[in-house]
mmCIF file of C-alpha atoms in Angstrom:
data_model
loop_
_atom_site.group_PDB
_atom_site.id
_atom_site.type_symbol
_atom_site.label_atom_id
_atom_site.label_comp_id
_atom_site.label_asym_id
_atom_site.label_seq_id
_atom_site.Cartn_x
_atom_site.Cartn_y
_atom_site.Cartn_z
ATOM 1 C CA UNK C 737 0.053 -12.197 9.840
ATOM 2 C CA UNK C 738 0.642 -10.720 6.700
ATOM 3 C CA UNK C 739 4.326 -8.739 6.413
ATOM 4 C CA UNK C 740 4.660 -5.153 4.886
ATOM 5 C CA UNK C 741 6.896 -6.684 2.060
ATOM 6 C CA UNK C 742 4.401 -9.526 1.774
ATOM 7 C CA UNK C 743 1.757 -6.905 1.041
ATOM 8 C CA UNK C 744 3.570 -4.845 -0.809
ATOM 9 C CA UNK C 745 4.254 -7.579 -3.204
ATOM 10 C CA UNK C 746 0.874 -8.355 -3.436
ATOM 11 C CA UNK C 747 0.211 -4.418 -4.359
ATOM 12 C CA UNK C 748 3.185 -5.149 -7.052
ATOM 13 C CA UNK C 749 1.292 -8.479 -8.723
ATOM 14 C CA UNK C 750 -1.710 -6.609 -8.797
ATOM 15 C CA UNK C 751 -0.562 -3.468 -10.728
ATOM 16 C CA UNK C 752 1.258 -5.499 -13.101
ATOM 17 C CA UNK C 753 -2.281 -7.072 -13.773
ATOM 18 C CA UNK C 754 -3.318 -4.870 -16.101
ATOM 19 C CA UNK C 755 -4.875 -5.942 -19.662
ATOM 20 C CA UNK C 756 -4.232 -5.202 -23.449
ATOM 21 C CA UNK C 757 -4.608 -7.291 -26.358
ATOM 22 C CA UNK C 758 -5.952 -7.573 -29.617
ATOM 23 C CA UNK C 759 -7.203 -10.524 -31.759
ATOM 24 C CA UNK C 760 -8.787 -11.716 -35.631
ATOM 25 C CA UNK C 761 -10.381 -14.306 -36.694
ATOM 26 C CA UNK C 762 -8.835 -16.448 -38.998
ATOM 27 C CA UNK C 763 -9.446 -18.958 -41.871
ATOM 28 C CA UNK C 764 -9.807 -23.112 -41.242
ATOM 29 C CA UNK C 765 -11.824 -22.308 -38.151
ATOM 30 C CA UNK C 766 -8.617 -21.407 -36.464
ATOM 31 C CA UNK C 767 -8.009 -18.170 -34.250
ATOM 32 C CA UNK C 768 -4.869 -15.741 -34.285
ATOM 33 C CA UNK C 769 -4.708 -13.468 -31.606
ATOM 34 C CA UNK C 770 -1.829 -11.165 -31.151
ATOM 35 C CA UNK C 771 -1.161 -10.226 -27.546
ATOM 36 C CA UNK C 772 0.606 -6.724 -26.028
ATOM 37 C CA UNK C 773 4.253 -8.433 -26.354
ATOM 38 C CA UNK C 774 2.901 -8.576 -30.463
ATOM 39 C CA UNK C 775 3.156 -12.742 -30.601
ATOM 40 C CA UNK C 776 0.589 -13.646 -32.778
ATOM 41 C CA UNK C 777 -0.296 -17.184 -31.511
ATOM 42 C CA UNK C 778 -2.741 -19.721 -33.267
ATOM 43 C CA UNK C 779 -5.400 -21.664 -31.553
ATOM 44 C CA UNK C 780 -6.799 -24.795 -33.196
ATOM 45 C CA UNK C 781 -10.602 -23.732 -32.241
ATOM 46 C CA UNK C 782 -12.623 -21.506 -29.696
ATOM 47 C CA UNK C 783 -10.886 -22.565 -26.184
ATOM 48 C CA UNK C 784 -12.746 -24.441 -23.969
ATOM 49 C CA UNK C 785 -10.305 -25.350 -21.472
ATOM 50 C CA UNK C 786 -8.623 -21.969 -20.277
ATOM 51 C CA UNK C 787 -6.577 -21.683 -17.524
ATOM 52 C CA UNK C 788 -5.945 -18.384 -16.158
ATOM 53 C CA UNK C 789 -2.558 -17.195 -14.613
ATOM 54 C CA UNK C 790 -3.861 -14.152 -13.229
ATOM 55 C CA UNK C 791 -7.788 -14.905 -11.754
ATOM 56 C CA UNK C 792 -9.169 -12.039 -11.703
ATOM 57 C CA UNK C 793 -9.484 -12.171 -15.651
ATOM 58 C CA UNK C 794 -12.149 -14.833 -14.597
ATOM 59 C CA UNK C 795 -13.986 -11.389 -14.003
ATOM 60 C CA UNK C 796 -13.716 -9.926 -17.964
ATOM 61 C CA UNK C 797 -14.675 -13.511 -18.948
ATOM 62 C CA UNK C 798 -18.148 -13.567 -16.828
ATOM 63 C CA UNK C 799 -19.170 -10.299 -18.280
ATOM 64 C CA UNK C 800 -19.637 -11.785 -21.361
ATOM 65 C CA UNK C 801 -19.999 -15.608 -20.817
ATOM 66 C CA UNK C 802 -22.758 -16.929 -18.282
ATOM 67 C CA UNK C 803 -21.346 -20.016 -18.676
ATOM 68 C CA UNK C 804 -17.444 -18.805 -19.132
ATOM 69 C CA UNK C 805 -16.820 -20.422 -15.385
ATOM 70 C CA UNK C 806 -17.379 -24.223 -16.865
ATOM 71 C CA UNK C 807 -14.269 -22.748 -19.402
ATOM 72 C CA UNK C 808 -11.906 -22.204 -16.630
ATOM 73 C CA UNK C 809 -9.784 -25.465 -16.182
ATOM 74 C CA UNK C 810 -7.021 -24.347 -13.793
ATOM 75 C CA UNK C 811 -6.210 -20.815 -12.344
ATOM 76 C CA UNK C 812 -3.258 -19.131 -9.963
ATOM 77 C CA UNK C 813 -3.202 -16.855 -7.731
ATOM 78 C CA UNK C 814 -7.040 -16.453 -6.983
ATOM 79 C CA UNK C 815 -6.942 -14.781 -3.859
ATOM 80 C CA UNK C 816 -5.752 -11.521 -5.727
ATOM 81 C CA UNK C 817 -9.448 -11.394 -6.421
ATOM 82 C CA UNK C 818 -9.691 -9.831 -2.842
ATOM 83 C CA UNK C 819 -13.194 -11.029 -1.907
ATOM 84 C CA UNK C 820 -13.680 -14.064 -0.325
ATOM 85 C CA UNK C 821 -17.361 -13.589 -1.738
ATOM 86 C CA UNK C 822 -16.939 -13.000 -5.430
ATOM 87 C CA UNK C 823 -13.909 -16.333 -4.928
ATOM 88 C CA UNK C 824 -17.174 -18.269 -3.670
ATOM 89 C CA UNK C 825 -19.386 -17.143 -6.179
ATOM 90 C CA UNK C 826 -17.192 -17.999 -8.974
ATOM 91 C CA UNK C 827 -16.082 -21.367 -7.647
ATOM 92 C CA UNK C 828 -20.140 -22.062 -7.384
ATOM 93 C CA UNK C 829 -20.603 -20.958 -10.799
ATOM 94 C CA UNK C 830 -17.878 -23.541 -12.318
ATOM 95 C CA UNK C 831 -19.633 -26.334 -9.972
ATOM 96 C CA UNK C 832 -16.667 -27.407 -8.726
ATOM 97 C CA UNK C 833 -13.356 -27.056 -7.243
ATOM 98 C CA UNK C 834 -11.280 -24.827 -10.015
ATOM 99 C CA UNK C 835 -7.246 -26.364 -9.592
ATOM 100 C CA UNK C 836 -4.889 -24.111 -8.339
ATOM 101 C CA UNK C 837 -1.492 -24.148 -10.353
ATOM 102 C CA UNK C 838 0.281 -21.536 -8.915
ATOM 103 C CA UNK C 839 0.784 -18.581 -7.048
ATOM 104 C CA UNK C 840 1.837 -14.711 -7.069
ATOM 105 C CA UNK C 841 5.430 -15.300 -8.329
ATOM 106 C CA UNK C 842 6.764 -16.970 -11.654
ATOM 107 C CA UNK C 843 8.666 -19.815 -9.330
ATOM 108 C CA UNK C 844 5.267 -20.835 -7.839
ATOM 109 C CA UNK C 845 3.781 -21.516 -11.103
ATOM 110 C CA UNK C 846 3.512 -25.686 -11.662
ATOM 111 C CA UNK C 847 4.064 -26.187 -15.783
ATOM 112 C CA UNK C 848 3.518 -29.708 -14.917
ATOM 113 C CA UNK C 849 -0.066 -28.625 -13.440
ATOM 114 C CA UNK C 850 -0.950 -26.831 -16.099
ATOM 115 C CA UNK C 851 -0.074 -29.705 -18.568
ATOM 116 C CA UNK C 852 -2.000 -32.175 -17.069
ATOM 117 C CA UNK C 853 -5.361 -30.121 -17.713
ATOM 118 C CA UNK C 854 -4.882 -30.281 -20.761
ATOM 119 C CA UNK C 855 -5.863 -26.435 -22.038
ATOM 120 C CA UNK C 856 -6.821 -25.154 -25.114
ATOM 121 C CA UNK C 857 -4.922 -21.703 -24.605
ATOM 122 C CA UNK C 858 -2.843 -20.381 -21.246
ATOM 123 C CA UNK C 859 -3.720 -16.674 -20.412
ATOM 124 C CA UNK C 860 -0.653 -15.320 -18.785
ATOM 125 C CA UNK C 861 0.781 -12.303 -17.223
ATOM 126 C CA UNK C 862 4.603 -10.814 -17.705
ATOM 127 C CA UNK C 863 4.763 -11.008 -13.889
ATOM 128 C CA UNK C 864 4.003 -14.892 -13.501
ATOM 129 C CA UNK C 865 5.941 -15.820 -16.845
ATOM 130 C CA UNK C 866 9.470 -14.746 -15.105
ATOM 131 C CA UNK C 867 12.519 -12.772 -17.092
ATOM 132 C CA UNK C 868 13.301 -15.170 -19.895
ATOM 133 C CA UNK C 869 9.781 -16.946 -20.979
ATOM 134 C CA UNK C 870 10.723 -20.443 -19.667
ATOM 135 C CA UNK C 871 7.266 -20.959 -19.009
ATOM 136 C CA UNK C 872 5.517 -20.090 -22.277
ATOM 137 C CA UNK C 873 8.606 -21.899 -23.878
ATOM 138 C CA UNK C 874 7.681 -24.925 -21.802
ATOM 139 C CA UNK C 875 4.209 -25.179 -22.197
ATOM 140 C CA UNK C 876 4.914 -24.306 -26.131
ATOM 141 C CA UNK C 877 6.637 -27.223 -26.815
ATOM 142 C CA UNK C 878 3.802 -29.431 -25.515
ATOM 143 C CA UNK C 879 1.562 -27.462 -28.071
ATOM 144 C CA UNK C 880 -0.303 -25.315 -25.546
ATOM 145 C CA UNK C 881 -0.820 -21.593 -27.145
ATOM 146 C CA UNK C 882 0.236 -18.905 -24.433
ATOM 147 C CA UNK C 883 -1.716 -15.565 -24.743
ATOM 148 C CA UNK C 884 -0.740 -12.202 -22.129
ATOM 149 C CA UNK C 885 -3.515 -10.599 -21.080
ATOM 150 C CA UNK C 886 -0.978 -7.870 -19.160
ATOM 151 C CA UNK C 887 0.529 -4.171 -20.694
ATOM 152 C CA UNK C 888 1.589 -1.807 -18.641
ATOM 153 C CA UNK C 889 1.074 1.209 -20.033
ATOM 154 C CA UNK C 890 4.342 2.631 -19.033
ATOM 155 C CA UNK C 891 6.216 0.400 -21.439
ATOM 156 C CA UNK C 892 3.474 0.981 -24.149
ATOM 157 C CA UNK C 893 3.196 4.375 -24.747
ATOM 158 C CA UNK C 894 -0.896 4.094 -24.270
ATOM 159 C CA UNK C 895 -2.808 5.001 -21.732
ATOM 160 C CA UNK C 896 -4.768 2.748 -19.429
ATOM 161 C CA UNK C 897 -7.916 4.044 -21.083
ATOM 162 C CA UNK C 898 -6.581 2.326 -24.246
ATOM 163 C CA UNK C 899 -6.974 -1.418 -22.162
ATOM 164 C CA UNK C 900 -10.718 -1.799 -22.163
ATOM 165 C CA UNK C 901 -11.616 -2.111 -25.543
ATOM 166 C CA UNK C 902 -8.870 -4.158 -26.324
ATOM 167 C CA UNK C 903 -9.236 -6.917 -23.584
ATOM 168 C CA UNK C 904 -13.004 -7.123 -24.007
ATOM 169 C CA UNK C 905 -12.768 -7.485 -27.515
ATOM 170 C CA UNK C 906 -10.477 -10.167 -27.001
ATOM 171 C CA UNK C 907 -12.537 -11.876 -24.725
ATOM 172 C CA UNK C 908 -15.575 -11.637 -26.881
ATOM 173 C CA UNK C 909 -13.930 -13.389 -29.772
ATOM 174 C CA UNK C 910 -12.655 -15.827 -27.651
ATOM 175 C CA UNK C 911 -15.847 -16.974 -25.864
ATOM 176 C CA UNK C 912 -17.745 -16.279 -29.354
ATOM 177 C CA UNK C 913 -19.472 -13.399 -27.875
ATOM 178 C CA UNK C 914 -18.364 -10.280 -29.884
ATOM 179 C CA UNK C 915 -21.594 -8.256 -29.966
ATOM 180 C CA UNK C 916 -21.844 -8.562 -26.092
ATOM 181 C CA UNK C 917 -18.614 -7.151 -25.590
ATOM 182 C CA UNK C 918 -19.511 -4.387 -27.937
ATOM 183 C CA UNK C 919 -22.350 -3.783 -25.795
ATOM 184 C CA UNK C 920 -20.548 -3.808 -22.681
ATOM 185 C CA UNK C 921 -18.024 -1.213 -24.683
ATOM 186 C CA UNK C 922 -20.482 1.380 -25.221
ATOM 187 C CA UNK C 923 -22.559 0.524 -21.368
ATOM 188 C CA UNK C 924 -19.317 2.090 -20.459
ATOM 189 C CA UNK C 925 -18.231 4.483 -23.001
ATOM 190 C CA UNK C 926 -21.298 6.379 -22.172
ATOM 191 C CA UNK C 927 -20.871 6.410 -18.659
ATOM 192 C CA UNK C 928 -17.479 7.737 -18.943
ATOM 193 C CA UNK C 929 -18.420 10.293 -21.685
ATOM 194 C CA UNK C 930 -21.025 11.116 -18.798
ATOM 195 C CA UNK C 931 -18.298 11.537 -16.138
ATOM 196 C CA UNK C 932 -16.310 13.740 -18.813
ATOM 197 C CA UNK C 933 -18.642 16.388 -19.270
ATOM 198 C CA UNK C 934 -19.517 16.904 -15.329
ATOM 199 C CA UNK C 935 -15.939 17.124 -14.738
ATOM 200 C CA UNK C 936 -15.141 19.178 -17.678
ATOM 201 C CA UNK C 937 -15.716 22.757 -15.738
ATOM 202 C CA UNK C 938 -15.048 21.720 -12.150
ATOM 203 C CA UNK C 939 -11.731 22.998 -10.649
ATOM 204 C CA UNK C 940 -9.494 19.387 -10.497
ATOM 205 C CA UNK C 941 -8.795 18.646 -6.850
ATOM 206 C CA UNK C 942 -6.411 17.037 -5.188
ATOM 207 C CA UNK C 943 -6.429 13.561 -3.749
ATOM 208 C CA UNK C 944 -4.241 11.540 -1.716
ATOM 209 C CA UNK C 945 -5.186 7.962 -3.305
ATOM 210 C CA UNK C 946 -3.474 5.536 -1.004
ATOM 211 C CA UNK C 947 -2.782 2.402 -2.866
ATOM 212 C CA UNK C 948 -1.529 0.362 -0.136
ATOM 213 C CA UNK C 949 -3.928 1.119 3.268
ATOM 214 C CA UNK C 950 -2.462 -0.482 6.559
ATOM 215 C CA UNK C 951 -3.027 0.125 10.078
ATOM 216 C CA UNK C 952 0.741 0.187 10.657
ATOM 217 C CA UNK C 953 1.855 1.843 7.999
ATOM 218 C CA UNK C 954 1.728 5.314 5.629
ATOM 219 C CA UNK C 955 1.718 6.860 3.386
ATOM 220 C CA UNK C 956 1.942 4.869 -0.043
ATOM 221 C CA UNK C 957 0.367 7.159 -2.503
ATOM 222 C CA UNK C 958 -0.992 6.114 -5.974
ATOM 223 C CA UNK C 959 1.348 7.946 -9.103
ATOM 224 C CA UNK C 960 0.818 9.440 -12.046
ATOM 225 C CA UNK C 961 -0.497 6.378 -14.255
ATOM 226 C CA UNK C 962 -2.910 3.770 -13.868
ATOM 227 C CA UNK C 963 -4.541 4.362 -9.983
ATOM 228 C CA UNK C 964 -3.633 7.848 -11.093
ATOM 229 C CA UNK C 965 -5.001 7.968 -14.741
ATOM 230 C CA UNK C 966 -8.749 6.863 -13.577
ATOM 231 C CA UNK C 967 -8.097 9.504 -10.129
ATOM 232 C CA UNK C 968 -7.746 12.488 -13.158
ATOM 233 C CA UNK C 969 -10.563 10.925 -15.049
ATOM 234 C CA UNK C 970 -13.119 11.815 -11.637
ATOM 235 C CA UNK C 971 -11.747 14.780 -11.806
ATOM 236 C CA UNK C 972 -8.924 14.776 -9.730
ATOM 237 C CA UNK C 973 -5.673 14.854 -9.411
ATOM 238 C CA UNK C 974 -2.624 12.507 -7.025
ATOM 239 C CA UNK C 975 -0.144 14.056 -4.774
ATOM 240 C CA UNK C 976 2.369 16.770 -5.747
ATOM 241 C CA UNK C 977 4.979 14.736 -4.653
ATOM 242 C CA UNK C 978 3.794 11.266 -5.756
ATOM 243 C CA UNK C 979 5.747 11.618 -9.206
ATOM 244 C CA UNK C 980 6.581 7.584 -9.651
ATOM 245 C CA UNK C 981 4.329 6.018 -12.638
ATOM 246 C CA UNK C 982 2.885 3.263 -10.110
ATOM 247 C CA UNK C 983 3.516 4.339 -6.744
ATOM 248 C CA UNK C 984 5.321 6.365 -3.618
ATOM 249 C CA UNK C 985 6.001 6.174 -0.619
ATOM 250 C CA UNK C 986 5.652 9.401 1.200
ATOM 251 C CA UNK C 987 6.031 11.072 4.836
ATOM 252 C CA UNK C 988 2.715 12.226 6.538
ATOM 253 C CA UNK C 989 4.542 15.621 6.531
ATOM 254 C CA UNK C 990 3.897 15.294 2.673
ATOM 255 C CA UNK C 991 -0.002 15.090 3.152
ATOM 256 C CA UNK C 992 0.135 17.865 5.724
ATOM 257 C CA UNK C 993 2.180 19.918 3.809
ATOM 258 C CA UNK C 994 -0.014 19.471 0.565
ATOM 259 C CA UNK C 995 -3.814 18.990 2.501
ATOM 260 C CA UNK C 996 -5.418 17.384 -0.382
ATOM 261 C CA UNK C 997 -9.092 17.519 -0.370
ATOM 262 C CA UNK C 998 -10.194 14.190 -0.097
ATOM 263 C CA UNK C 999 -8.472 10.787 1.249
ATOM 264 C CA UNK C 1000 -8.921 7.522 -0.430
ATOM 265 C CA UNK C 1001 -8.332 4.694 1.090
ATOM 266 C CA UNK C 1002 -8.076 1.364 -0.637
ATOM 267 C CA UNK C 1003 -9.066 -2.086 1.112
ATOM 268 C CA UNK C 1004 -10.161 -6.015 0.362
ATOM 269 C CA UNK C 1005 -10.649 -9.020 1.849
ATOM 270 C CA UNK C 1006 -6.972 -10.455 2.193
ATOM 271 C CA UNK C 1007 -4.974 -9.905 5.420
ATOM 272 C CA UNK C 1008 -8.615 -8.105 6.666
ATOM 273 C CA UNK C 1009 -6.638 -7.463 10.152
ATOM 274 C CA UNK C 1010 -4.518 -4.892 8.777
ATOM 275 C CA UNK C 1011 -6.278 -3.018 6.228
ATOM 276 C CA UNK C 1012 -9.955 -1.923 6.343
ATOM 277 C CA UNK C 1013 -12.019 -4.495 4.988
ATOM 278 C CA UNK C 1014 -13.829 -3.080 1.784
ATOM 279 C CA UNK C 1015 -14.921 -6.200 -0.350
ATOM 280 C CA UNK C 1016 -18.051 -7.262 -1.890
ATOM 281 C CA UNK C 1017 -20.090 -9.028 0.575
ATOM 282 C CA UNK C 1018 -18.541 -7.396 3.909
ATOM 283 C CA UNK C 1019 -20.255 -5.558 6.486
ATOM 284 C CA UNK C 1020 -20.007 -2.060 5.632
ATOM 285 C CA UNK C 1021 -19.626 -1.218 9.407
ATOM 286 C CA UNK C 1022 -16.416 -3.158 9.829
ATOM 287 C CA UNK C 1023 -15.310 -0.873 6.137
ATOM 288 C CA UNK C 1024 -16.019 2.245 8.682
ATOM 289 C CA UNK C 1025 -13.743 1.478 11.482
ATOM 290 C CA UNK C 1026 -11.314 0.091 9.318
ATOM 291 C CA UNK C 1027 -11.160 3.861 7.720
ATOM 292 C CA UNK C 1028 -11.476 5.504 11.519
ATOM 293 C CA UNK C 1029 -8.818 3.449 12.004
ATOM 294 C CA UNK C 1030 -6.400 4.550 9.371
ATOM 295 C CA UNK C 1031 -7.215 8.295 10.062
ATOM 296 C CA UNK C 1032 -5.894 7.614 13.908
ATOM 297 C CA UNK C 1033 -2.804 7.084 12.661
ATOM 298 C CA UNK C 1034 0.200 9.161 13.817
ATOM 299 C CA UNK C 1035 -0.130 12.709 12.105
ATOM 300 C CA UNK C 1036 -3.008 12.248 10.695
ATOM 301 C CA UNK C 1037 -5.204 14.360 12.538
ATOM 302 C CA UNK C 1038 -3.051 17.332 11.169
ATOM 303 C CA UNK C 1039 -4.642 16.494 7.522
ATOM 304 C CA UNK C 1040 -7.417 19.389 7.227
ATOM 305 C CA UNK C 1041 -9.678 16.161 5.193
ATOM 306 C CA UNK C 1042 -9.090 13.569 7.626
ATOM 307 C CA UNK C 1043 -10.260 16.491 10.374
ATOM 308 C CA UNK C 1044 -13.256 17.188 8.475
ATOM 309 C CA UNK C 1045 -13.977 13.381 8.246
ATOM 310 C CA UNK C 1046 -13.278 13.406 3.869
ATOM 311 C CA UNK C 1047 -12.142 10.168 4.465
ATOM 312 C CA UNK C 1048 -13.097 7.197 1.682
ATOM 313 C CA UNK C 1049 -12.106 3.839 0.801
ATOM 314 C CA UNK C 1050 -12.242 1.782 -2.303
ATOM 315 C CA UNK C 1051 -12.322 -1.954 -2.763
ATOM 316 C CA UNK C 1052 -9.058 -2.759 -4.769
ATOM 317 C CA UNK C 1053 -10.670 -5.031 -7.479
ATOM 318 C CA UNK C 1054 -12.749 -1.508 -8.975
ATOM 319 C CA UNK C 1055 -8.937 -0.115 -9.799
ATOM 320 C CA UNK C 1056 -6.608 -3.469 -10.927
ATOM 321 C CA UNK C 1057 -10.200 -5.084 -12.625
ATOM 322 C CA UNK C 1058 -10.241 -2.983 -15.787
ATOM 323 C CA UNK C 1059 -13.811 -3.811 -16.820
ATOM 324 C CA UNK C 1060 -15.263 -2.628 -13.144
ATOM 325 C CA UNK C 1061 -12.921 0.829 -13.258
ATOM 326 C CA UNK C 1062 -16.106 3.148 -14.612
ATOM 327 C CA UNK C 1063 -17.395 1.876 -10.913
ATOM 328 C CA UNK C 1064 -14.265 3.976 -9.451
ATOM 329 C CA UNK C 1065 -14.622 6.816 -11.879
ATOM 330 C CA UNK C 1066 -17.925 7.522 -11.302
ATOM 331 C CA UNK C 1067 -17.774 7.138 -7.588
ATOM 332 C CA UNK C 1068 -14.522 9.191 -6.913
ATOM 333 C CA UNK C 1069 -16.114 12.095 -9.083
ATOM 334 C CA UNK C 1070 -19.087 12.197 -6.995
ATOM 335 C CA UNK C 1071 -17.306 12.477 -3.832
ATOM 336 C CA UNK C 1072 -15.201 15.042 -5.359
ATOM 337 C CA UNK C 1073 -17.523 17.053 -7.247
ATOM 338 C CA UNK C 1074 -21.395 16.058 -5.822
ATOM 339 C CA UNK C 1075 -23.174 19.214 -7.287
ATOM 340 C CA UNK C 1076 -21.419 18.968 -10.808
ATOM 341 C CA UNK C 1077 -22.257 15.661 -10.992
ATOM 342 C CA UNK C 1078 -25.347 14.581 -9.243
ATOM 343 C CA UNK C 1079 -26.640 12.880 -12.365
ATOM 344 C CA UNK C 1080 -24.169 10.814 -12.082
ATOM 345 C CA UNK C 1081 -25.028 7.286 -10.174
ATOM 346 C CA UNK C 1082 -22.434 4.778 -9.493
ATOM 347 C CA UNK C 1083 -25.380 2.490 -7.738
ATOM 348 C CA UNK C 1084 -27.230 2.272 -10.680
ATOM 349 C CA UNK C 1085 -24.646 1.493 -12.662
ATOM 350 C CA UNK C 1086 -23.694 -1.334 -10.445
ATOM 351 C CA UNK C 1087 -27.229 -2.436 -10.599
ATOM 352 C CA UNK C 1088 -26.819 -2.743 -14.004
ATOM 353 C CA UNK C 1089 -24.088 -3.815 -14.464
ATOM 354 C CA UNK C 1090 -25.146 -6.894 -12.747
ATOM 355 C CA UNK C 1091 -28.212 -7.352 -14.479
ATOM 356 C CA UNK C 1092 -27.143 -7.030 -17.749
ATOM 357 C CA UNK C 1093 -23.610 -8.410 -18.236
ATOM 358 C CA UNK C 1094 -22.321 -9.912 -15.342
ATOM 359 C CA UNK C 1095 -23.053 -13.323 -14.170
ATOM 360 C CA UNK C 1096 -21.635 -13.187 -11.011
ATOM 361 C CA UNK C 1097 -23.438 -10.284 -9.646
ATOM 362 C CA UNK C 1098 -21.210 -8.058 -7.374
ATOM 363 C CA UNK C 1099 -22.123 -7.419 -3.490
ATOM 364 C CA UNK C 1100 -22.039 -4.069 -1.275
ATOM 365 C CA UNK C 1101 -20.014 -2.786 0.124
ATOM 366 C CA UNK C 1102 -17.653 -2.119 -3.089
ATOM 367 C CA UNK C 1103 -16.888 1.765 -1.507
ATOM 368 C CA UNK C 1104 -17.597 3.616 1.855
ATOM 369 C CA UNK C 1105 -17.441 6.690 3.540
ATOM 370 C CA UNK C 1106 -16.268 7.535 7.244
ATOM 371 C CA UNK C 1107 -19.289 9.818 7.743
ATOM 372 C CA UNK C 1108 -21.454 7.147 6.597
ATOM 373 C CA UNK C 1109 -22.737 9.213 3.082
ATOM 374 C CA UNK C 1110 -22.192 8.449 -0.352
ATOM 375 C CA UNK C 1111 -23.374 11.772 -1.971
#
């Protein structure tokens, strides 16, 4: 059994997940890449032993790579990917058993791990490094380059629609694949241009985006950046009261007091017994009673959406994944505004999606509805 802090530490690693970096070529063959925390940081050649501190970047490097899995020497932390399938299918696409050196927090990262695989470049996070950089200090001084792939965009000053480019561009020098990743740039800058204009006219509407969806628990609603930031992109809007950057916690007085117009709940594969199960490769049928089960919650049948059956659910990886948030903008602003934008086809963009970048394709169900549509 998975605790409520336990989860809501998880919720904590995963927001602090979030990409932004920037990188040149150099002369001699070498590469400089300057990261978010602006360390410019030399590697000898293009890496071919990477270990990854946070997984899920495994997911920015298959876009571009199909062959980026054999890369990956060591990783921590992979079951913040959230799907036991996509874990599988990533594992099978390395052909072997990728080492684990670490966990969710900076003390469960092994240095000594990491060492002994010998990598061309660590790709960190400012959540797994710790408070005073012992870690990239550590591995330094065995002459392993340390890049972040992390930037929170409350500390920046940019928004999170600033990330993309940056980490994709990054990737695509690093696996020598820049002119895929500036096809995968404009896949995507279309579809959210395409997004922008449907929503341009439509009255915004108002949302309570629940970031952390528990059977036992409510109501922590998504904030004003980030989970928020790609909710106003659909066209709509987070809680009046929800006024943290990341995340609230709120009374279900708050959602009956404000009756938003939709409910969006999020949900994965880890701890499946308390939180609807929404993760490529599930039954969507177990995602359904998961979200019947979160509307029978206490008080909830006072929230005018929840009555009406406007209840959704997300799988997490389409928010904290940068490259796979269009998949979230695009289906959020059809649920919210299905006449404005019923051009817009968050299926087909999954389709290809898969067929043309990624080479891990991604499973159904990645959303789901409690009436059972997805307009």
């Amino acid at each position: 059994m998975v605790t409520g802090l336990t989860r809501r530490r998880l919720l904590c690693v995963t927001l602090a997940g979030l990409p932004l970096l920037r990188v040149r070529a150099s002369a001699a063959g070498t590469l400089q890449v300057t990261d978010m925390l602006q360390r410019t940081v030399t590697l000898k050649r293009m890496p071919e032993r990477i270990v990854l501190l946070d997984a899920r970047d495994a997911i920015s490097m298959a876009l571009l790579d199909p062959r980026s899995m054999q890369r990956v020497a060591g990783w921590a932390a992979p079951e913040t990917l959230d799907s036991d399938a996509l874990l599988a299918a990533l594992k099978a696409k390395a052909g072997r058993d990728i080492p684990v050196v670490g966990g969710l927090t900076p003390g469960s990262i092994s240095a000594e791990a990491i060492i002994a695989l010998k990598p061309d470049v660590v790709v960190t996070t400012r959540n797994t490094e710790g408070a005073n950089g012992e870690l990239s200090a550590q591995l330094g001084g065995f002459g392993i380059p340390v890049l972040f792939s992390d930037s929170a965009s409350s500390d920046s000053g940019r928004s999170a629609a600033d990330d993309l480019p940056a980490l994709m561009r990054m990737w695509g020098r690093l696996l020598d694949q820049d002119a895929r990743a500036e096809d995968f740039l404009a896949f995507t800058r279309d579809r959210f241009a395409a997004v922008a204009a449907c929503v341009g006219t439509a009255p915004t509407r108002k949302v309570y985006l629940e970031v952390q969806s528990t059977y036992d628990d409510c109501c922590w609603a998504a904030g004003r950046q980030v989970w928020g930031e790609l909710l106003t992109r659909a066209g709509g809007r987070v809680l009046d009261a929800a006024t943290a950057p990341w995340f609230q916690k709120l009374h279900v007085e708050q959602l009956i007091a404000e009756q938003p117009d939709l409910y969006i709940a999020s949900g994965g594969a880890f701890a499946r017994g308390t939180r609807p199960p929404i993760a490529p490769g599930l039954s969507i049928r177990e995602a359904q009673a998961g979200l019947q089960a979160l509307a029978a919650r206490p008080g909830m049948d006072l929230v005018a959406a929840v009555k009406a059956r406007r209840v959704s659910g997300i799988w997490t990886g389409l928010v904290v994944i940068r490259p796979l948030n269009i998949l979230f903008v695009e289906r959020v602003a059809r649920w919210l505004h299905p006449d404005a934008c019923r051009a817009i086809d968050p299926e087909a963009t999954l389709r290809e999606l898969n067929a043309r970048f990624l080479s891990i394709p991604l499973e159904m169900p990645l959303w789901a509805s409690l009436d059972g549509t997805t307009p």
